[in-house]
PDB file of C-alpha atoms in Angstrom:
ATOM      1  CA  MET A   1      89.020  33.225-203.992  1.00  0.00           C
ATOM      2  CA  ASN A   2      91.469  31.439-202.062  1.00  0.00           C
ATOM      3  CA  MET A   3      94.388  33.917-202.614  1.00  0.00           C
ATOM      4  CA  GLN A   4      92.152  36.595-201.189  1.00  0.00           C
ATOM      5  CA  HIS A   5      91.271  34.413-198.272  1.00  0.00           C
ATOM      6  CA  CYS A   6      94.873  33.965-197.363  1.00  0.00           C
ATOM      7  CA  ASN A   7      95.438  37.717-197.604  1.00  0.00           C
ATOM      8  CA  LEU A   8      92.701  38.095-195.093  1.00  0.00           C
ATOM      9  CA  LEU A   9      94.346  35.962-192.663  1.00  0.00           C
ATOM     10  CA  CYS A  10      97.860  37.266-193.049  1.00  0.00           C
ATOM     11  CA  LEU A  11      98.037  40.966-193.909  1.00  0.00           C
ATOM     12  CA  PRO A  12      96.439  44.292-192.599  1.00  0.00           C
ATOM     13  CA  GLU A  13      96.127  45.344-196.310  1.00  0.00           C
ATOM     14  CA  ASN A  14      93.308  43.834-198.192  1.00  0.00           C
ATOM     15  CA  TYR A  15      92.388  43.759-201.657  1.00  0.00           C
ATOM     16  CA  GLN A  16      89.180  43.323-203.320  1.00  0.00           C
ATOM     17  CA  LEU A  17      88.644  40.275-205.819  1.00  0.00           C
ATOM     18  CA  LYS A  18      89.004  42.631-208.694  1.00  0.00           C
ATOM     19  CA  TYR A  19      92.673  43.503-207.738  1.00  0.00           C
ATOM     20  CA  TYR A  20      93.526  40.089-208.120  1.00  0.00           C
ATOM     21  CA  MET A  21      91.966  39.608-211.072  1.00  0.00           C
ATOM     22  CA  TYR A  22      93.814  42.708-212.663  1.00  0.00           C
ATOM     23  CA  HIS A  23      97.076  41.294-211.541  1.00  0.00           C
ATOM     24  CA  GLY A  24      96.473  37.765-213.018  1.00  0.00           C
ATOM     25  CA  LEU A  25      94.937  39.155-216.353  1.00  0.00           C
ATOM     26  CA  SER A  26      97.843  41.693-216.818  1.00  0.00           C
ATOM     27  CA  TRP A  27     100.636  39.875-215.554  1.00  0.00           C
ATOM     28  CA  PRO A  28      99.800  36.147-215.441  1.00  0.00           C
ATOM     29  CA  GLN A  29     103.601  34.853-215.260  1.00  0.00           C
ATOM     30  CA  LEU A  30     104.158  37.257-212.264  1.00  0.00           C
ATOM     31  CA  SER A  31     102.133  35.772-209.481  1.00  0.00           C
ATOM     32  CA  TYR A  32     102.591  32.538-207.516  1.00  0.00           C
ATOM     33  CA  ILE A  33     100.741  30.367-205.198  1.00  0.00           C
ATOM     34  CA  ALA A  34     102.038  27.875-202.609  1.00  0.00           C
ATOM     35  CA  GLU A  35      99.513  25.113-201.582  1.00  0.00           C
ATOM     36  CA  ASP A  36      99.371  22.457-198.632  1.00  0.00           C
ATOM     37  CA  ASP A  37      99.097  18.995-199.307  1.00  0.00           C
ATOM     38  CA  LYS A  38      94.984  19.196-199.511  1.00  0.00           C
ATOM     39  CA  LYS A  39      95.380  21.952-202.088  1.00  0.00           C
ATOM     40  CA  ARG A  40      94.611  24.903-200.041  1.00  0.00           C
ATOM     41  CA  ILE A  41      96.461  28.163-200.764  1.00  0.00           C
ATOM     42  CA  VAL A  42      99.038  28.692-197.672  1.00  0.00           C
ATOM     43  CA  GLY A  43     101.069  31.594-199.502  1.00  0.00           C
ATOM     44  CA  TYR A  44     101.390  33.620-202.571  1.00  0.00           C
ATOM     45  CA  VAL A  45     103.148  36.645-204.217  1.00  0.00           C
ATOM     46  CA  LEU A  46     101.225  39.031-206.229  1.00  0.00           C
ATOM     47  CA  ALA A  47     103.323  41.187-208.796  1.00  0.00           C
ATOM     48  CA  LYS A  48     103.228  43.541-211.479  1.00  0.00           C
ATOM     49  CA  MET A  49     105.437  45.526-213.652  1.00  0.00           C
ATOM     50  CA  GLU A  50     106.052  49.291-213.454  1.00  0.00           C
ATOM     51  CA  GLU A  51     106.316  51.061-216.522  1.00  0.00           C
ATOM     52  CA  ASP A  52     106.073  54.645-215.336  1.00  0.00           C
ATOM     53  CA  ASP A  53     109.787  55.232-215.018  1.00  0.00           C
ATOM     54  CA  ASP A  54     112.579  55.661-217.379  1.00  0.00           C
ATOM     55  CA  GLU A  55     113.330  51.894-216.690  1.00  0.00           C
ATOM     56  CA  PRO A  56     110.506  49.490-216.464  1.00  0.00           C
ATOM     57  CA  HIS A  57     110.854  47.473-213.400  1.00  0.00           C
ATOM     58  CA  GLY A  58     108.973  44.836-211.271  1.00  0.00           C
ATOM     59  CA  HIS A  59     106.975  45.423-208.363  1.00  0.00           C
ATOM     60  CA  ILE A  60     105.863  43.155-205.710  1.00  0.00           C
ATOM     61  CA  THR A  61     102.213  44.405-204.531  1.00  0.00           C
ATOM     62  CA  SER A  62     101.641  41.452-201.806  1.00  0.00           C
ATOM     63  CA  LEU A  63     103.452  38.616-200.418  1.00  0.00           C
ATOM     64  CA  ALA A  64     101.608  36.674-197.684  1.00  0.00           C
ATOM     65  CA  VAL A  65     102.291  33.025-196.125  1.00  0.00           C
ATOM     66  CA  GLN A  66     100.130  31.732-193.305  1.00  0.00           C
ATOM     67  CA  ARG A  67     101.528  31.669-189.910  1.00  0.00           C
ATOM     68  CA  GLU A  68     101.815  27.930-189.476  1.00  0.00           C
ATOM     69  CA  TYR A  69     103.685  27.569-193.070  1.00  0.00           C
ATOM     70  CA  ARG A  70     106.232  30.286-192.077  1.00  0.00           C
ATOM     71  CA  ARG A  71     110.154  29.878-191.743  1.00  0.00           C
ATOM     72  CA  LEU A  72     109.920  27.164-194.202  1.00  0.00           C
ATOM     73  CA  GLY A  73     111.537  29.218-197.328  1.00  0.00           C
ATOM     74  CA  LEU A  74     107.997  29.220-198.988  1.00  0.00           C
ATOM     75  CA  ALA A  75     108.300  33.302-199.099  1.00  0.00           C
ATOM     76  CA  GLN A  76     111.832  32.905-200.523  1.00  0.00           C
ATOM     77  CA  LYS A  77     110.784  30.398-203.287  1.00  0.00           C
ATOM     78  CA  LEU A  78     107.696  32.661-204.189  1.00  0.00           C
ATOM     79  CA  MET A  79     109.813  35.626-204.416  1.00  0.00           C
ATOM     80  CA  ASN A  80     112.626  33.791-206.481  1.00  0.00           C
ATOM     81  CA  GLN A  81     110.101  32.429-208.849  1.00  0.00           C
ATOM     82  CA  THR A  82     108.503  35.828-209.211  1.00  0.00           C
ATOM     83  CA  ALA A  83     112.002  37.259-209.776  1.00  0.00           C
ATOM     84  CA  ARG A  84     113.136  34.461-212.437  1.00  0.00           C
ATOM     85  CA  ALA A  85     109.665  35.310-214.229  1.00  0.00           C
ATOM     86  CA  MET A  86     110.305  39.083-214.347  1.00  0.00           C
ATOM     87  CA  VAL A  87     113.975  38.260-215.908  1.00  0.00           C
ATOM     88  CA  GLU A  88     112.843  35.866-218.235  1.00  0.00           C
ATOM     89  CA  VAL A  89     109.870  37.365-219.602  1.00  0.00           C
ATOM     90  CA  TYR A  90     110.107  41.221-219.078  1.00  0.00           C
ATOM     91  CA  ASN A  91     113.916  41.486-219.086  1.00  0.00           C
ATOM     92  CA  CYS A  92     113.552  43.206-215.888  1.00  0.00           C
ATOM     93  CA  ARG A  93     116.626  44.517-214.233  1.00  0.00           C
ATOM     94  CA  TYR A  94     115.359  45.289-210.782  1.00  0.00           C
ATOM     95  CA  VAL A  95     112.141  44.786-208.593  1.00  0.00           C
ATOM     96  CA  SER A  96     110.747  47.041-205.856  1.00  0.00           C
ATOM     97  CA  LEU A  97     108.364  46.755-202.852  1.00  0.00           C
ATOM     98  CA  HIS A  98     107.237  48.624-199.718  1.00  0.00           C
ATOM     99  CA  VAL A  99     107.257  47.277-196.258  1.00  0.00           C
ATOM    100  CA  ARG A 100     105.828  48.458-193.017  1.00  0.00           C
ATOM    101  CA  VAL A 101     108.531  49.816-190.919  1.00  0.00           C
ATOM    102  CA  SER A 102     107.079  47.938-187.803  1.00  0.00           C
ATOM    103  CA  ASN A 103     107.305  44.483-189.607  1.00  0.00           C
ATOM    104  CA  ARG A 104     110.763  43.231-188.589  1.00  0.00           C
ATOM    105  CA  ALA A 105     110.344  39.781-189.764  1.00  0.00           C
ATOM    106  CA  ALA A 106     109.428  40.870-193.382  1.00  0.00           C
ATOM    107  CA  TYR A 107     112.237  43.430-193.393  1.00  0.00           C
ATOM    108  CA  HIS A 108     114.613  40.742-192.361  1.00  0.00           C
ATOM    109  CA  LEU A 109     113.339  38.344-195.238  1.00  0.00           C
ATOM    110  CA  TYR A 110     113.915  41.147-197.773  1.00  0.00           C
ATOM    111  CA  SER A 111     117.034  42.874-196.640  1.00  0.00           C
ATOM    112  CA  VAL A 112     119.108  39.824-195.623  1.00  0.00           C
ATOM    113  CA  VAL A 113     117.450  36.699-197.344  1.00  0.00           C
ATOM    114  CA  LEU A 114     116.725  38.383-200.516  1.00  0.00           C
ATOM    115  CA  GLN A 115     119.094  41.011-200.456  1.00  0.00           C
ATOM    116  CA  PHE A 116     117.048  43.965-200.990  1.00  0.00           C
ATOM    117  CA  LYS A 117     118.312  47.513-200.239  1.00  0.00           C
ATOM    118  CA  THR A 118     116.306  50.127-198.564  1.00  0.00           C
ATOM    119  CA  THR A 119     116.069  53.163-201.069  1.00  0.00           C
ATOM    120  CA  GLU A 120     113.996  55.555-198.770  1.00  0.00           C
ATOM    121  CA  THR A 121     111.452  55.740-195.628  1.00  0.00           C
ATOM    122  CA  GLU A 122     107.898  56.887-197.172  1.00  0.00           C
ATOM    123  CA  PRO A 123     106.140  58.604-194.363  1.00  0.00           C
ATOM    124  CA  LYS A 124     102.453  57.800-193.922  1.00  0.00           C
ATOM    125  CA  TYR A 125     102.649  55.507-196.861  1.00  0.00           C
ATOM    126  CA  TYR A 126      99.725  52.923-195.241  1.00  0.00           C
ATOM    127  CA  ALA A 127      96.141  53.761-194.814  1.00  0.00           C
ATOM    128  CA  ASP A 128      96.601  53.432-191.223  1.00  0.00           C
ATOM    129  CA  GLY A 129      99.337  56.214-191.167  1.00  0.00           C
ATOM    130  CA  GLU A 130     102.430  53.742-190.860  1.00  0.00           C
ATOM    131  CA  ASP A 131     105.649  54.634-192.597  1.00  0.00           C
ATOM    132  CA  ALA A 132     106.977  52.173-195.239  1.00  0.00           C
ATOM    133  CA  TYR A 133     110.701  51.369-196.344  1.00  0.00           C
ATOM    134  CA  ALA A 134     110.836  51.455-200.096  1.00  0.00           C
ATOM    135  CA  MET A 135     113.252  48.667-200.907  1.00  0.00           C
ATOM    136  CA  ARG A 136     114.615  47.375-204.398  1.00  0.00           C
ATOM    137  CA  ARG A 137     116.414  44.213-205.282  1.00  0.00           C
ATOM    138  CA  ASP A 138     119.096  44.337-208.292  1.00  0.00           C
ATOM    139  CA  LEU A 139     118.369  41.092-210.407  1.00  0.00           C
ATOM    140  CA  VAL A 140     121.248  41.405-213.008  1.00  0.00           C
ATOM    141  CA  GLU A 141     123.511  39.848-210.593  1.00  0.00           C
ATOM    142  CA  TRP A 142     121.159  37.555-209.147  1.00  0.00           C
ATOM    143  CA  ALA A 143     120.148  36.359-212.475  1.00  0.00           C
ATOM    144  CA  LYS A 144     123.745  35.750-213.405  1.00  0.00           C
ATOM    145  CA  GLU A 145     124.387  33.687-209.969  1.00  0.00           C
ATOM    146  CA  GLU A 146     121.177  31.600-210.650  1.00  0.00           C
ATOM    147  CA  GLY A 147     122.002  30.948-214.515  1.00  0.00           C
ATOM    148  CA  ILE A 148     119.095  32.807-215.560  1.00  0.00           C
ATOM    149  CA  THR A 149     119.048  33.922-219.422  1.00  0.00           C
ATOM    150  CA  PRO A 150     117.149  37.229-220.125  1.00  0.00           C
ATOM    151  CA  PRO A 151     115.284  37.466-223.601  1.00  0.00           C
ATOM    152  CA  HIS A 152     117.763  40.461-224.480  1.00  0.00           C
ATOM    153  CA  PRO A 153     120.767  40.057-222.622  1.00  0.00           C
ATOM    154  CA  GLU A 154     122.434  43.168-224.430  1.00  0.00           C
ATOM    155  CA  LYS A 155     119.772  45.404-222.908  1.00  0.00           C
ATOM    156  CA  PHE A 156     119.731  43.520-219.652  1.00  0.00           C
ATOM    157  CA  ASN A 157     123.678  43.789-218.970  1.00  0.00           C
ATOM    158  CA  LYS A 158     123.807  47.334-220.459  1.00  0.00           C
ATOM    159  CA  ALA A 159     124.815  49.016-217.092  1.00  0.00           C
ATOM    160  CA  ASP A 160     127.168  46.455-216.129  1.00  0.00           C
ATOM    161  CA  ARG A 161     129.077  47.230-219.369  1.00  0.00           C
ATOM    162  CA  LYS A 162     128.853  50.976-218.657  1.00  0.00           C
ATOM    163  CA  GLN A 163     129.859  50.840-215.037  1.00  0.00           C
ATOM    164  CA  ARG A 164     132.743  48.606-216.000  1.00  0.00           C
ATOM    165  CA  ARG A 165     133.751  51.408-218.651  1.00  0.00           C
ATOM    166  CA  GLN A 166     133.680  53.977-216.096  1.00  0.00           C
ATOM    167  CA  GLY A 167     135.397  52.264-213.761  1.00  0.00           C
ATOM    168  CA  ARG A 168     138.087  51.810-216.160  1.00  0.00           C
ATOM    169  CA  GLN A 169     138.210  55.637-216.981  1.00  0.00           C
ATOM    170  CA  ILE A 170     138.290  56.443-213.482  1.00  0.00           C
ATOM    171  CA  ALA A 171     141.235  53.922-212.556  1.00  0.00           C
ATOM    172  CA  SER A 172     143.274  55.518-215.848  1.00  0.00           C
ATOM    173  CA  SER A 173     142.864  59.049-214.568  1.00  0.00           C
TER     174      SER A 173
END
């Protein structure tokens, strides 16, 4: 599979073919590829929905762009396509991911370009013992800025209304 080949070229974490198939069959709307002019896969994003928490949310399993295609905006486009699908299909309010503490380029992409916030550092998260930053991106404000309409706006915007009410209560105290 070409996506798996791209993963092998780009990342220290590698997945078996069945893992890609599982994502593709379970959440076909959430994974995207970038191809060159010869139809070779030069980047991809593999994503899924997490439904174990109180609030279902998206999770980025893997993002990779081959070295010679980096700094062209491909990773940002792949991530935004996935975020759009998470909102439009699943009414998803946020997306999470993990990134190696040593991966400064990826951390910059996530924190500065895509506006992810670090929620914690998870010790020894990776198989080789390296720590990971757990990160989260709010999709509610982003979707509003991008003009994206979720399938259930009343649920999607619920926290915004609640926060505004709480803000008014605090202001009137």
